Coordinates of C-alpha atoms and ligand atoms in Angstrom, one line a residue:
M15 CA -27.4 -11.5 -42.8
S16 CA -24.8 -13.6 -44.6
N17 CA -25.7 -17.2 -46.2
A18 CA -22.3 -17.9 -45.4
T19 CA -22.9 -18.2 -41.6
D20 CA -21.6 -21.4 -40.5
R21 CA -24.4 -23.8 -39.9
A22 CA -23.1 -24.8 -36.6
A23 CA -24.1 -21.7 -35.2
T24 CA -28.0 -22.6 -35.3
G25 CA -30.4 -24.3 -33.0
V26 CA -30.0 -25.0 -29.4
A27 CA -27.9 -27.6 -27.7
D28 CA -27.6 -29.5 -24.4
Y29 CA -24.8 -27.9 -22.0
A30 CA -23.7 -31.4 -20.8
D31 CA -23.5 -32.5 -24.4
A32 CA -21.6 -29.8 -25.5
V33 CA -19.0 -30.2 -22.7
A34 CA -18.8 -33.8 -23.7
R35 CA -18.4 -33.6 -27.2
F36 CA -16.1 -30.6 -27.5
R37 CA -13.1 -31.5 -30.1
L38 CA -10.3 -28.9 -30.7
A39 CA -9.9 -30.5 -34.0
D40 CA -13.5 -29.9 -35.3
F41 CA -12.5 -26.3 -35.5
D42 CA -9.6 -26.6 -38.6
R43 CA -12.3 -27.4 -40.8
L44 CA -14.3 -24.3 -39.8
F45 CA -11.0 -22.0 -40.7
A46 CA -9.7 -23.2 -43.9
G47 CA -6.8 -24.1 -42.5
S48 CA -5.0 -26.2 -39.7
L49 CA -3.4 -24.4 -36.7
E50 CA -0.9 -26.9 -36.7
T51 CA 0.2 -26.6 -40.4
G52 CA -0.8 -22.9 -41.3
L53 CA -3.7 -20.4 -41.9
N54 CA -4.0 -17.0 -41.9
V55 CA -6.6 -15.1 -39.8
C56 CA -7.5 -12.7 -42.8
V57 CA -8.7 -15.7 -44.8
A58 CA -10.4 -17.6 -41.6
C59 CA -12.4 -13.9 -40.9
C60 CA -12.9 -12.7 -44.5
D61 CA -11.7 -14.7 -47.6
R62 CA -13.6 -17.7 -46.7
H63 CA -17.1 -15.9 -46.7
V64 CA -16.6 -14.1 -50.1
A65 CA -18.5 -17.2 -52.0
G66 CA -21.7 -16.8 -49.7
G67 CA -21.7 -12.9 -51.2
G68 CA -22.5 -11.8 -47.3
I69 CA -22.0 -8.4 -45.8
A70 CA -19.2 -8.4 -43.6
L71 CA -19.8 -4.7 -42.2
E72 CA -22.9 -2.5 -41.5
W73 CA -21.5 0.9 -40.3
E74 CA -23.3 4.2 -39.4
G75 CA -21.3 7.4 -39.2
Q76 CA -21.3 10.5 -36.6
D77 CA -23.6 12.3 -39.1
G78 CA -26.1 9.4 -39.7
R79 CA -24.6 8.3 -43.3
R80 CA -24.8 4.7 -43.6
A81 CA -23.3 2.1 -45.6
T82 CA -22.5 -1.7 -45.9
F83 CA -19.1 -3.5 -46.6
T84 CA -19.7 -7.4 -48.1
F85 CA -16.8 -9.8 -47.4
A86 CA -15.4 -9.6 -51.2
E87 CA -15.1 -5.3 -50.5
M88 CA -13.1 -6.0 -47.5
K89 CA -11.1 -8.5 -48.8
D90 CA -10.3 -6.2 -51.8
Q91 CA -9.2 -3.6 -48.7
S92 CA -7.2 -6.0 -46.7
A93 CA -5.1 -6.6 -49.8
R94 CA -4.3 -3.1 -50.5
V95 CA -3.8 -2.3 -46.8
A96 CA -1.4 -5.4 -46.8
N97 CA 0.4 -4.1 -49.7
L98 CA 1.0 -0.6 -47.9
L99 CA 2.1 -2.7 -45.1
A100 CA 4.4 -4.6 -47.2
A101 CA 5.9 -1.6 -48.9
Q102 CA 6.6 0.0 -45.6
G103 CA 8.9 -2.7 -44.4
V104 CA 6.1 -4.7 -42.3
R105 CA 7.0 -8.4 -42.2
P106 CA 5.0 -11.6 -40.9
G107 CA 5.3 -11.2 -37.0
D108 CA 5.5 -7.5 -36.8
V109 CA 3.4 -5.2 -35.0
V110 CA 1.1 -2.4 -36.3
A111 CA -0.7 -0.2 -33.9
G112 CA -4.4 1.0 -34.8
M113 CA -5.9 4.1 -33.4
L114 CA -9.0 4.5 -35.2
P115 CA -12.8 5.3 -34.4
R116 CA -15.1 2.3 -35.3
T117 CA -14.8 2.9 -39.0
P118 CA -14.7 0.7 -41.9
E119 CA -10.9 1.7 -42.2
L120 CA -10.7 0.6 -39.1
L121 CA -11.7 -2.9 -40.0
A122 CA -9.9 -3.2 -43.5
T123 CA -6.6 -2.2 -40.7
I124 CA -7.0 -5.2 -38.6
L125 CA -7.8 -7.2 -41.8
G126 CA -5.1 -6.3 -43.7
T127 CA -2.5 -6.6 -41.0
W128 CA -3.6 -10.0 -40.4
R129 CA -3.5 -10.8 -44.3
A130 CA 0.5 -9.4 -44.1
G131 CA 0.9 -12.6 -41.1
A132 CA 1.3 -9.4 -38.7
V133 CA 0.0 -8.6 -35.3
Y134 CA -2.6 -6.2 -34.5
Q135 CA -2.4 -3.6 -31.4
P136 CA -5.2 -1.5 -30.4
L137 CA -5.3 1.7 -29.3
F138 CA -8.1 3.1 -27.9
T139 CA -8.8 6.3 -29.1
A140 CA -9.5 7.9 -25.4
F141 CA -5.6 7.3 -24.7
G142 CA -3.4 10.2 -24.4
P143 CA 0.3 10.4 -25.3
K144 CA 1.5 8.5 -21.9
A145 CA -0.7 5.6 -22.5
I146 CA 0.2 5.6 -25.9
E147 CA 3.9 5.7 -25.4
H148 CA 4.2 2.8 -23.1
R149 CA 1.8 0.7 -25.5
L150 CA 4.5 1.5 -28.4
K151 CA 7.4 1.1 -26.6
M152 CA 6.2 -2.5 -25.1
S153 CA 5.3 -3.7 -28.6
A154 CA 8.2 -2.2 -30.4
A155 CA 5.4 -1.3 -33.0
K156 CA 6.4 -0.9 -36.6
L157 CA 3.7 1.9 -37.8
V158 CA 0.9 3.5 -36.2
V159 CA -2.5 3.9 -38.5
T160 CA -4.6 6.8 -37.2
D161 CA -6.6 9.7 -38.3
N162 CA -6.0 13.4 -38.3
A163 CA -8.3 13.7 -34.6
N164 CA -5.9 11.5 -33.0
R165 CA -2.8 12.6 -34.8
A166 CA -1.6 15.5 -32.7
K167 CA -1.1 12.9 -29.7
L168 CA 1.5 11.2 -31.4
D169 CA 3.8 14.4 -31.3
D170 CA 4.1 14.1 -27.1
V171 CA 5.2 10.3 -27.6
A172 CA 8.8 9.5 -27.7
G173 CA 10.2 7.2 -30.1
C174 CA 6.9 6.9 -32.1
P175 CA 7.2 4.9 -35.2
A176 CA 6.2 5.7 -38.6
V177 CA 2.6 7.1 -38.9
A178 CA 0.0 6.2 -41.4
V179 CA -3.4 8.8 -41.6
V180 CA -6.7 7.7 -42.6
T181 CA -8.1 11.2 -44.0
R182 CA -11.6 12.4 -44.4
P183 CA -12.8 14.2 -47.1
G184 CA -11.0 17.4 -47.6
E185 CA -8.7 16.7 -45.3
S186 CA -4.5 16.2 -45.9
V187 CA -1.9 14.3 -44.0
R188 CA 1.3 16.2 -42.9
P189 CA 4.8 16.0 -44.7
G190 CA 6.6 12.6 -43.4
D191 CA 3.1 11.0 -42.8
L192 CA 1.7 7.9 -45.3
D193 CA -1.7 9.0 -46.9
V194 CA -3.9 5.4 -46.3
R195 CA -6.6 6.6 -48.9
A196 CA -4.1 7.8 -51.5
E197 CA -1.7 4.7 -50.7
T198 CA -4.4 1.9 -50.7
A199 CA -6.0 3.6 -53.7
A200 CA -3.2 2.8 -55.8
A201 CA -2.0 -0.3 -54.2
S202 CA -2.8 -3.8 -56.2
A203 CA -5.9 -5.7 -54.7
T204 CA -4.0 -9.1 -54.6
F205 CA -2.0 -10.2 -51.7
A206 CA -1.1 -13.4 -51.0
P207 CA -1.9 -14.1 -47.1
V208 CA 0.5 -15.3 -45.4
L209 CA 0.5 -18.5 -43.1
R210 CA 0.6 -18.6 -39.3
K211 CA 0.7 -21.1 -36.9
A212 CA -1.1 -21.8 -33.6
D213 CA 1.7 -20.2 -31.3
D214 CA 2.3 -17.5 -33.7
L215 CA 0.4 -14.2 -32.5
F216 CA -1.8 -12.1 -34.6
L217 CA -2.8 -9.1 -31.7
M218 CA -1.2 -7.8 -29.1
M219 CA -3.7 -6.8 -26.1
S220 CA -2.6 -5.0 -22.8
T221 CA -4.2 -4.8 -19.4
S222 CA -4.1 -3.1 -16.2
G223 CA -2.4 -4.9 -13.2
T224 CA -2.1 -3.2 -9.5
T225 CA 1.4 -2.6 -9.2
G226 CA 2.7 -1.3 -12.3
L227 CA 1.9 -0.1 -15.9
P228 CA -0.4 -2.0 -18.2
K229 CA 1.1 -5.6 -19.2
G230 CA 1.3 -7.0 -22.8
V231 CA -1.1 -9.8 -23.4
P232 CA 0.3 -11.2 -26.7
V233 CA -2.5 -13.6 -28.6
P234 CA -1.7 -16.3 -30.7
L235 CA -3.7 -18.0 -33.5
K236 CA -5.0 -20.8 -31.2
A237 CA -7.3 -18.2 -29.7
L238 CA -9.4 -18.5 -32.6
P239 CA -11.4 -21.8 -31.3
A240 CA -12.3 -19.8 -27.9
F241 CA -13.6 -16.6 -29.9
Y242 CA -15.7 -18.6 -32.3
S243 CA -16.9 -20.7 -29.4
Y244 CA -18.0 -17.6 -27.5
L245 CA -19.9 -16.4 -30.3
R246 CA -21.7 -19.2 -31.3
D247 CA -22.6 -20.8 -27.7
A248 CA -22.8 -18.0 -25.4
V249 CA -24.0 -14.8 -27.8
G250 CA -25.7 -17.6 -29.6
L251 CA -25.7 -16.0 -32.5
R252 CA -27.8 -17.1 -35.5
P253 CA -27.7 -16.8 -39.1
E254 CA -31.0 -15.0 -38.9
D255 CA -29.6 -12.2 -36.3
K256 CA -28.6 -8.9 -36.8
F257 CA -26.1 -8.4 -34.4
W258 CA -24.1 -5.3 -32.7
N259 CA -21.3 -5.8 -30.3
I260 CA -21.7 -2.0 -28.6
A261 CA -18.0 -2.3 -27.1
D262 CA -15.0 -0.4 -29.1
P263 CA -12.5 -2.6 -30.4
G264 CA -9.8 -0.6 -28.5
W265 CA -10.3 -3.0 -25.9
A266 CA -10.5 -6.9 -25.6
Y267 CA -14.5 -7.2 -25.5
G268 CA -14.6 -5.2 -28.7
L269 CA -11.8 -6.6 -30.8
Y270 CA -12.4 -10.2 -29.9
Y271 CA -16.1 -9.9 -30.0
A272 CA -17.3 -7.2 -32.0
V273 CA -14.5 -8.4 -35.1
T274 CA -12.8 -11.5 -34.9
G275 CA -15.6 -13.4 -33.2
P276 CA -18.6 -12.7 -36.0
L277 CA -16.2 -12.5 -38.9
L278 CA -15.0 -16.1 -38.0
L279 CA -18.7 -17.4 -38.2
G280 CA -19.3 -15.6 -41.6
H281 CA -21.9 -13.0 -39.7
A282 CA -22.0 -9.5 -40.7
T283 CA -20.8 -7.2 -37.5
T284 CA -22.2 -3.2 -36.8
F285 CA -19.7 -0.4 -36.1
Y286 CA -21.7 2.9 -35.0
E287 CA -18.9 5.7 -34.9
G288 CA -20.7 7.9 -32.5
P289 CA -20.2 8.5 -28.7
F290 CA -22.7 6.1 -26.5
T291 CA -26.0 8.1 -25.5
A292 CA -29.1 5.8 -24.7
E293 CA -31.1 7.4 -27.5
S294 CA -28.4 6.9 -30.2
T295 CA -28.4 3.3 -28.9
Y296 CA -32.1 2.6 -28.9
S297 CA -32.5 4.3 -32.2
I298 CA -29.7 1.7 -34.2
I299 CA -31.2 -1.1 -32.4
K300 CA -34.5 0.0 -34.2
R301 CA -33.1 1.4 -37.3
H302 CA -30.5 -1.6 -38.1
G303 CA -33.4 -4.5 -36.8
I304 CA -30.4 -5.7 -34.1
T305 CA -31.7 -8.7 -32.5
N306 CA -29.0 -10.0 -30.9
L307 CA -27.0 -7.2 -28.9
A308 CA -23.5 -7.2 -26.5
G309 CA -22.3 -4.5 -24.0
A310 CA -21.1 -3.6 -20.7
P311 CA -23.5 -3.6 -17.4
T312 CA -23.1 0.2 -17.5
A313 CA -24.0 0.9 -21.0
Y314 CA -27.5 -1.1 -20.1
R315 CA -27.7 0.9 -16.8
L316 CA -27.6 4.2 -19.2
L317 CA -30.5 2.3 -21.3
I318 CA -32.5 1.7 -18.1
A319 CA -31.9 5.3 -16.6
A320 CA -33.7 6.6 -19.8
G321 CA -36.8 4.9 -18.8
P322 CA -39.3 2.4 -20.0
E323 CA -40.8 4.9 -22.7
A324 CA -37.4 5.0 -24.5
A325 CA -37.3 1.2 -24.7
A326 CA -40.8 0.9 -25.8
G327 CA -40.1 1.3 -29.6
V328 CA -37.8 -1.5 -29.6
K329 CA -39.7 -4.0 -26.8
G330 CA -39.8 -7.4 -28.4
Q331 CA -37.1 -7.2 -30.8
L332 CA -34.1 -8.4 -28.8
R333 CA -33.9 -12.1 -28.7
A334 CA -30.6 -12.3 -26.8
V335 CA -28.7 -9.8 -25.0
S336 CA -25.0 -10.6 -23.6
S337 CA -23.3 -8.5 -20.5
A338 CA -19.5 -8.5 -20.1
G339 CA -16.8 -6.5 -18.3
E340 CA -18.5 -6.4 -14.6
P341 CA -21.0 -8.4 -13.2
L342 CA -24.7 -7.8 -13.9
N343 CA -26.9 -6.8 -11.5
P344 CA -30.2 -8.6 -11.0
E345 CA -32.1 -5.4 -11.4
V346 CA -31.1 -4.9 -14.9
I347 CA -32.2 -8.5 -15.7
R348 CA -35.6 -7.7 -14.3
W349 CA -35.8 -4.5 -16.3
F350 CA -34.7 -6.1 -19.6
A351 CA -37.3 -8.4 -19.2
E352 CA -39.9 -6.3 -18.3
H353 CA -39.6 -3.5 -20.6
L354 CA -37.5 -4.9 -23.6
A355 CA -39.1 -8.7 -23.5
A356 CA -35.2 -9.7 -23.8
P357 CA -32.9 -12.4 -21.7
I358 CA -30.0 -10.6 -20.7
F359 CA -27.3 -12.9 -19.8
D360 CA -24.1 -12.5 -17.6
H361 CA -20.9 -13.3 -19.2
Y362 CA -17.4 -13.5 -17.1
G363 CA -13.9 -13.1 -18.8
Q364 CA -10.4 -11.1 -18.8
T365 CA -8.3 -9.8 -21.5
E366 CA -6.2 -12.7 -20.9
L367 CA -8.5 -15.3 -21.5
G368 CA -11.5 -13.9 -23.8
M369 CA -14.9 -15.0 -22.1
V370 CA -14.6 -18.0 -20.2
V371 CA -17.9 -18.3 -18.1
N372 CA -21.3 -17.7 -19.1
N373 CA -24.6 -18.0 -18.9
H374 CA -24.9 -19.3 -22.8
H375 CA -27.9 -18.4 -25.1
R376 CA -27.2 -21.4 -27.4
L377 CA -26.5 -24.1 -24.7
R378 CA -29.3 -25.3 -22.6
H379 CA -28.2 -24.9 -18.6
V380 CA -30.0 -23.4 -15.7
V381 CA -29.3 -19.8 -15.3
H382 CA -29.4 -18.2 -12.0
P383 CA -29.6 -14.3 -11.7
G384 CA -26.5 -13.0 -10.2
S385 CA -24.2 -15.8 -11.5
A386 CA -21.5 -15.5 -14.3
G387 CA -22.3 -19.0 -15.4
M388 CA -20.9 -22.0 -16.5
P389 CA -17.5 -22.7 -18.0
M390 CA -17.7 -22.4 -21.5
P391 CA -17.1 -26.2 -23.4
G392 CA -13.4 -26.4 -23.7
F393 CA -12.4 -24.9 -20.1
R394 CA -12.1 -26.3 -17.2
V395 CA -12.3 -23.8 -14.1
A396 CA -11.6 -24.3 -10.4
V397 CA -11.8 -22.2 -7.2
L398 CA -8.9 -22.3 -5.5
D399 CA -7.8 -21.5 -1.8
D400 CA -4.2 -19.7 -1.3
E401 CA -2.4 -22.8 -1.7
S402 CA -3.9 -23.9 -5.0
R403 CA -6.3 -26.5 -3.4
E404 CA -9.3 -26.5 -5.0
L405 CA -12.3 -25.5 -2.7
G406 CA -15.6 -27.4 -2.9
P407 CA -19.5 -25.2 -3.1
N408 CA -20.3 -22.1 -1.5
V409 CA -16.5 -21.3 -0.1
P410 CA -15.3 -18.1 -1.8
G411 CA -11.5 -18.9 -3.5
V412 CA -10.0 -17.2 -6.8
L413 CA -11.3 -18.3 -10.1
A414 CA -8.5 -20.5 -11.8
V415 CA -8.2 -22.0 -15.3
D416 CA -7.3 -25.6 -15.0
L417 CA -4.5 -25.3 -17.8
N418 CA -4.4 -29.5 -18.3
N419 CA -7.7 -30.0 -19.2
S420 CA -8.9 -26.6 -21.1
P421 CA -8.1 -27.3 -24.3
L422 CA -9.2 -23.8 -25.8
M423 CA -7.0 -22.1 -23.0
W424 CA -4.5 -20.0 -25.4
F425 CA -2.8 -17.3 -22.5
S426 CA 0.7 -18.5 -21.6
G427 CA 2.1 -15.3 -20.0
Y428 CA 2.5 -11.5 -20.0
W429 CA 4.4 -10.4 -23.1
Q430 CA 8.3 -10.2 -22.1
Q431 CA 7.0 -10.4 -17.8
E432 CA 7.2 -13.0 -15.3
T433 CA 3.7 -14.3 -15.1
P434 CA 3.2 -15.5 -11.1
A435 CA -0.5 -16.1 -11.9
I436 CA 0.2 -19.1 -13.9
A437 CA 1.9 -21.7 -11.5
G438 CA 1.1 -25.4 -10.7
G439 CA -1.2 -25.9 -13.7
Y440 CA -3.3 -23.2 -13.3
Y441 CA -4.0 -19.3 -14.3
R442 CA -5.3 -17.9 -11.1
T443 CA -7.7 -14.7 -12.6
G444 CA -7.1 -12.8 -9.2
D445 CA -11.3 -12.5 -9.1
T446 CA -12.7 -13.8 -6.2
V447 CA -15.8 -16.1 -6.9
E448 CA -18.0 -19.0 -5.5
L449 CA -18.7 -22.4 -7.0
E450 CA -22.4 -22.9 -6.8
P451 CA -23.6 -26.7 -6.3
D452 CA -24.5 -27.4 -10.0
G453 CA -21.3 -25.8 -11.2
S454 CA -22.1 -22.6 -12.0
I455 CA -19.6 -19.4 -10.8
S456 CA -21.0 -16.7 -8.9
F457 CA -18.7 -13.3 -8.8
V458 CA -17.4 -12.2 -5.3
G459 CA -15.1 -9.3 -6.0
R460 CA -11.4 -8.6 -7.2
A461 CA -9.1 -10.2 -4.8
D462 CA -6.4 -7.2 -5.7
D463 CA -6.7 -3.4 -6.2
V464 CA -7.5 -3.6 -9.8
I465 CA -10.3 -1.2 -10.4
T466 CA -13.8 -2.2 -12.8
S467 CA -15.2 1.0 -14.0
S468 CA -18.2 1.2 -16.8
G469 CA -16.8 -2.6 -17.8
Y470 CA -12.8 -0.9 -18.1
R471 CA -10.1 -2.8 -15.8
I472 CA -7.9 0.4 -14.9
G473 CA -4.7 0.0 -13.0
P474 CA -4.6 2.5 -10.0
F475 CA -0.7 2.8 -10.4
D476 CA -1.0 3.8 -13.7
V477 CA -3.5 6.9 -12.4
E478 CA -1.3 7.5 -9.7
S479 CA 1.7 7.8 -12.1
A480 CA -0.1 10.4 -14.1
L481 CA -1.1 12.4 -10.7
I482 CA 2.1 12.8 -9.2
E483 CA 3.6 14.1 -12.5
H484 CA 1.5 17.3 -12.3
P485 CA 3.7 19.9 -10.3
A486 CA 1.0 20.2 -7.5
V487 CA 0.9 16.5 -6.4
I488 CA 3.6 15.1 -4.0
E489 CA 1.5 11.8 -3.5
A490 CA -1.7 10.1 -4.7
A491 CA -3.3 7.0 -3.9
V492 CA -6.3 5.5 -6.1
I493 CA -9.1 3.3 -5.6
G494 CA -12.4 2.1 -7.0
K495 CA -15.1 3.9 -5.2
P496 CA -18.7 1.9 -5.2
D497 CA -20.8 3.8 -7.8
P498 CA -24.7 2.7 -8.9
E499 CA -23.9 3.5 -12.8
R500 CA -19.9 2.2 -13.5
T501 CA -19.9 -0.1 -10.5
E502 CA -17.0 1.9 -9.8
I503 CA -15.7 5.2 -10.3
V504 CA -11.9 6.2 -10.1
K505 CA -11.3 8.3 -6.7
A506 CA -8.1 9.8 -6.0
Y507 CA -6.6 10.7 -2.7
V508 CA -4.1 13.6 -3.2
V509 CA -0.9 14.5 -1.0
L510 CA -0.5 18.5 -2.4
A511 CA 3.1 20.0 -2.3
K512 CA 4.1 22.4 0.7
D513 CA 2.1 25.8 0.2
V514 CA -0.7 24.2 -2.3
Q515 CA -4.2 24.9 -1.8
G516 CA -6.5 21.9 -2.3
N517 CA -9.9 23.5 -3.8
E518 CA -12.6 22.3 -6.5
Q519 CA -10.4 24.3 -9.4
L520 CA -7.3 22.4 -8.3
A521 CA -9.5 19.1 -8.4
E522 CA -11.0 20.0 -12.0
D523 CA -7.0 20.9 -12.9
L524 CA -6.2 17.4 -12.0
R525 CA -9.0 15.4 -13.6
Q526 CA -8.3 17.4 -17.0
Y527 CA -4.5 16.7 -16.7
V528 CA -5.3 12.9 -16.1
K529 CA -7.9 12.7 -19.3
K530 CA -5.2 14.6 -21.6
R531 CA -2.3 12.5 -20.5
L532 CA -3.4 9.4 -19.7
S533 CA -6.8 8.4 -20.8
A534 CA -10.4 10.2 -21.2
H535 CA -11.7 7.4 -19.7
A536 CA -9.6 6.5 -16.7
Y537 CA -9.3 9.8 -15.0
P538 CA -10.2 10.2 -11.2
R539 CA -14.0 11.7 -11.0
E540 CA -13.6 12.0 -7.6
I541 CA -10.6 14.0 -5.7
E542 CA -9.8 14.2 -1.9
F543 CA -6.8 16.0 -0.1
L544 CA -5.3 14.4 2.4
E545 CA -2.3 15.5 4.9
Q546 CA -1.0 12.0 4.5
L547 CA -1.6 8.6 2.9
P548 CA -2.2 5.3 5.0
K549 CA 1.1 3.4 4.7
T550 CA 2.6 0.2 6.4
P551 CA 5.6 0.5 8.4
S552 CA 7.8 0.0 5.2
G553 CA 6.2 2.7 3.5
K554 CA 3.8 0.5 1.1
L555 CA 0.7 2.4 0.0
Q556 CA -2.4 0.4 2.0
R557 CA -5.1 1.2 -0.5
F558 CA -7.5 -0.9 1.1
V559 CA -7.6 1.4 4.4
L560 CA -8.9 4.2 1.8
R561 CA -11.4 1.6 0.2
K562 CA -12.8 1.0 3.5
R563 CA -13.0 4.4 4.6
E564 CA -15.3 4.9 1.2
T565 CA -17.6 2.6 2.6
S566 CA -17.5 2.9 6.3
P567 CA -20.9 4.9 7.3
D568 CA -18.4 7.4 9.7
K569 CA -15.4 8.3 7.0
D570 CA -13.3 10.5 9.1
A571 CA -13.0 7.6 11.9
A572 CA -12.0 4.7 9.3
A573 CA -9.6 6.7 8.2
Ligands
ACO7 C1 -13.3 -9.5 -21.7 C2 -13.3 -8.0 -21.1 O1 -14.2 -7.9 -20.4 S1 -12.7 -6.6 -22.1 C3 -13.8 -5.1 -21.5 C4 -14.6 -4.8 -21.8 N1 -15.3 -3.6 -21.4 C5 -15.3 -2.8 -22.5 O2 -15.5 -3.1 -23.4 C6 -15.7 -1.2 -21.8 C7 -17.3 -1.2 -21.9 N2 -17.6 0.2 -21.6 C8 -18.0 1.3 -22.5 O3 -18.3 0.9 -23.7 C9 -18.6 2.6 -22.2 O4 -17.9 2.8 -21.0 C10 -20.3 2.8 -22.0 C11 -20.9 2.7 -23.3 C12 -20.6 1.8 -20.8 C13 -20.5 4.0 -21.4 O5 -20.0 4.9 -22.3 P1 -19.6 6.4 -21.5 O6 -20.7 7.1 -20.7 O7 -19.5 7.2 -23.3 O8 -18.5 6.5 -20.8 P2 -16.8 6.2 -21.0 O9 -16.6 5.3 -19.7 O10 -16.7 5.1 -22.2 O11 -15.9 7.3 -21.0 C14 -15.7 8.0 -20.1 C15 -15.1 9.6 -20.6 O12 -14.1 9.3 -21.6 C16 -14.6 10.0 -22.6 N3 -14.3 9.3 -24.0 C17 -14.8 8.0 -24.3 N4 -14.1 7.5 -25.5 C18 -13.4 8.3 -26.1 C19 -12.6 8.6 -27.0 N5 -12.9 8.1 -27.9 N6 -12.2 9.9 -27.2 C20 -12.0 11.0 -26.4 N7 -13.1 10.7 -25.5 C21 -13.4 9.3 -24.8 C22 -15.9 10.0 -22.7 O13 -16.6 11.1 -23.0 C23 -16.2 10.3 -21.0 O14 -15.8 11.5 -20.3 P3 -16.7 12.4 -19.8 O15 -16.6 11.6 -18.2 O16 -16.1 13.6 -19.1 O17 -18.4 12.3 -19.7

């Protein structure tokens, strides 16, 4: 526990009261600087907590080694990284990309980037060269910080910027690469934090759409109050909690809420470097004394699949559990109550928004199983019809943020792209929902072809583009197929080149091809070979026909 954890994070409050009392100006006091006149994100997340003497990071490696890092140690490391970046010509506003597992060096890289006034861009370690290349080109990153396990992927990235490598004991770096360990050891532990303002960027994210490659989501400093609020009000983080967000900081939920949010509150975060298994997850909850847990429903469903015996060792230990990335099934809620004695609450958000509709752990309001909850204080949301008219209860429509009445809203458009989702005073999320009579929001489905699998948002176009680069493939269509464990799995329908025979060996080759080139998490788990794909007379792919085919009891008749 950090002594510096903000007192504001304690105690239960009334939801309606929190909405009525919301004031954006209150956050300046918390961040040791003003969004209007200048603050530094590393100071807000780290330096200002040094005096409290608390822990910033509890880390466990794949080999079971454990270490803790204080805010003072992370401040020191952030300054060394900032000096390294400045020596490489990184200036305030430049982008630094990080492709690292959940290590202390990842946290130092993020904090150091912010200390230098630069913008951190996450690259998920499961990405292949195609996904990396697109993102680096989009952001014009000046430097990529990675490790030797991921270094080779950059060889196939056209226009790759300079590379800095974090070595493990006994490793060296290639000629021409920067040795982060050696450089930071030699660098000064002093670096004056660069002040930035509300509209300056500190993160460059990406998100997948339906029709094109992933879009850049620029995150300005004015998102900090929203990230802080989520940890305080929805996750309900208390000073005495031991907090673990399982999500990888290569994605929004992990970067916003396993890194930025807890550190803003002066609270320690937990990184476990190893791959997800139910066994390792229960073991970490037990050994680290975790009391407040966050993650995606797929992770929770995998915990459930391990059975009640596996859960018995931590029953009663979790005070609050938060779920994000895909809707939470009522069955998971019941199981967690029975076998873990833990309240698990559903939260809704997007990379473009952060979390905005939540069943709050700290704020008192009615919680319905199957509902995403109430708008977080600082956001007003509405359910819209096709003409952007606000709909009343129990009518499905698109969830939208009311831009003129949402002081916490920070997203103002995709990076260097048109953003038709922002129009007429609303941001339309693309998710279909229903308003309940008490003001809570229930999720109905996605209004477009974006796939939600294991909490990841996957663009079908991205996977289709990777598939058609394979010499055996002429055309491909990709949809989300309902799946009890992962919500949806990626399913590809493939039209093969003349004289190529579709069989299981080729399907496996295609799976591996997409895994290596695009990403280890976004490959088609199921592949079906077709003679032709359903299209409109003008030649536009009709993915909905394929989706219907998947859910129809008589698949072939529906095709
Ligand atoms: C605001 C927002 O909502 S942002 C989005 C929030 N969503 C998230 O953060 C995603 C949440 N999901 C997860 O964390 C994970 O899917 C979990 C923990 C639920 C389940 O983890 P896993 O069972 O390992 O599956 P995951 O979907 O991550 O991995 C898929 C594949 O990619 C591989 N993979 C994952 N990460 C990596 C990596 N870093 N390097 C190489 N391969 C990887 C896995 O081994 C797996 O391969 P397999 O299908 O051959 O077994």
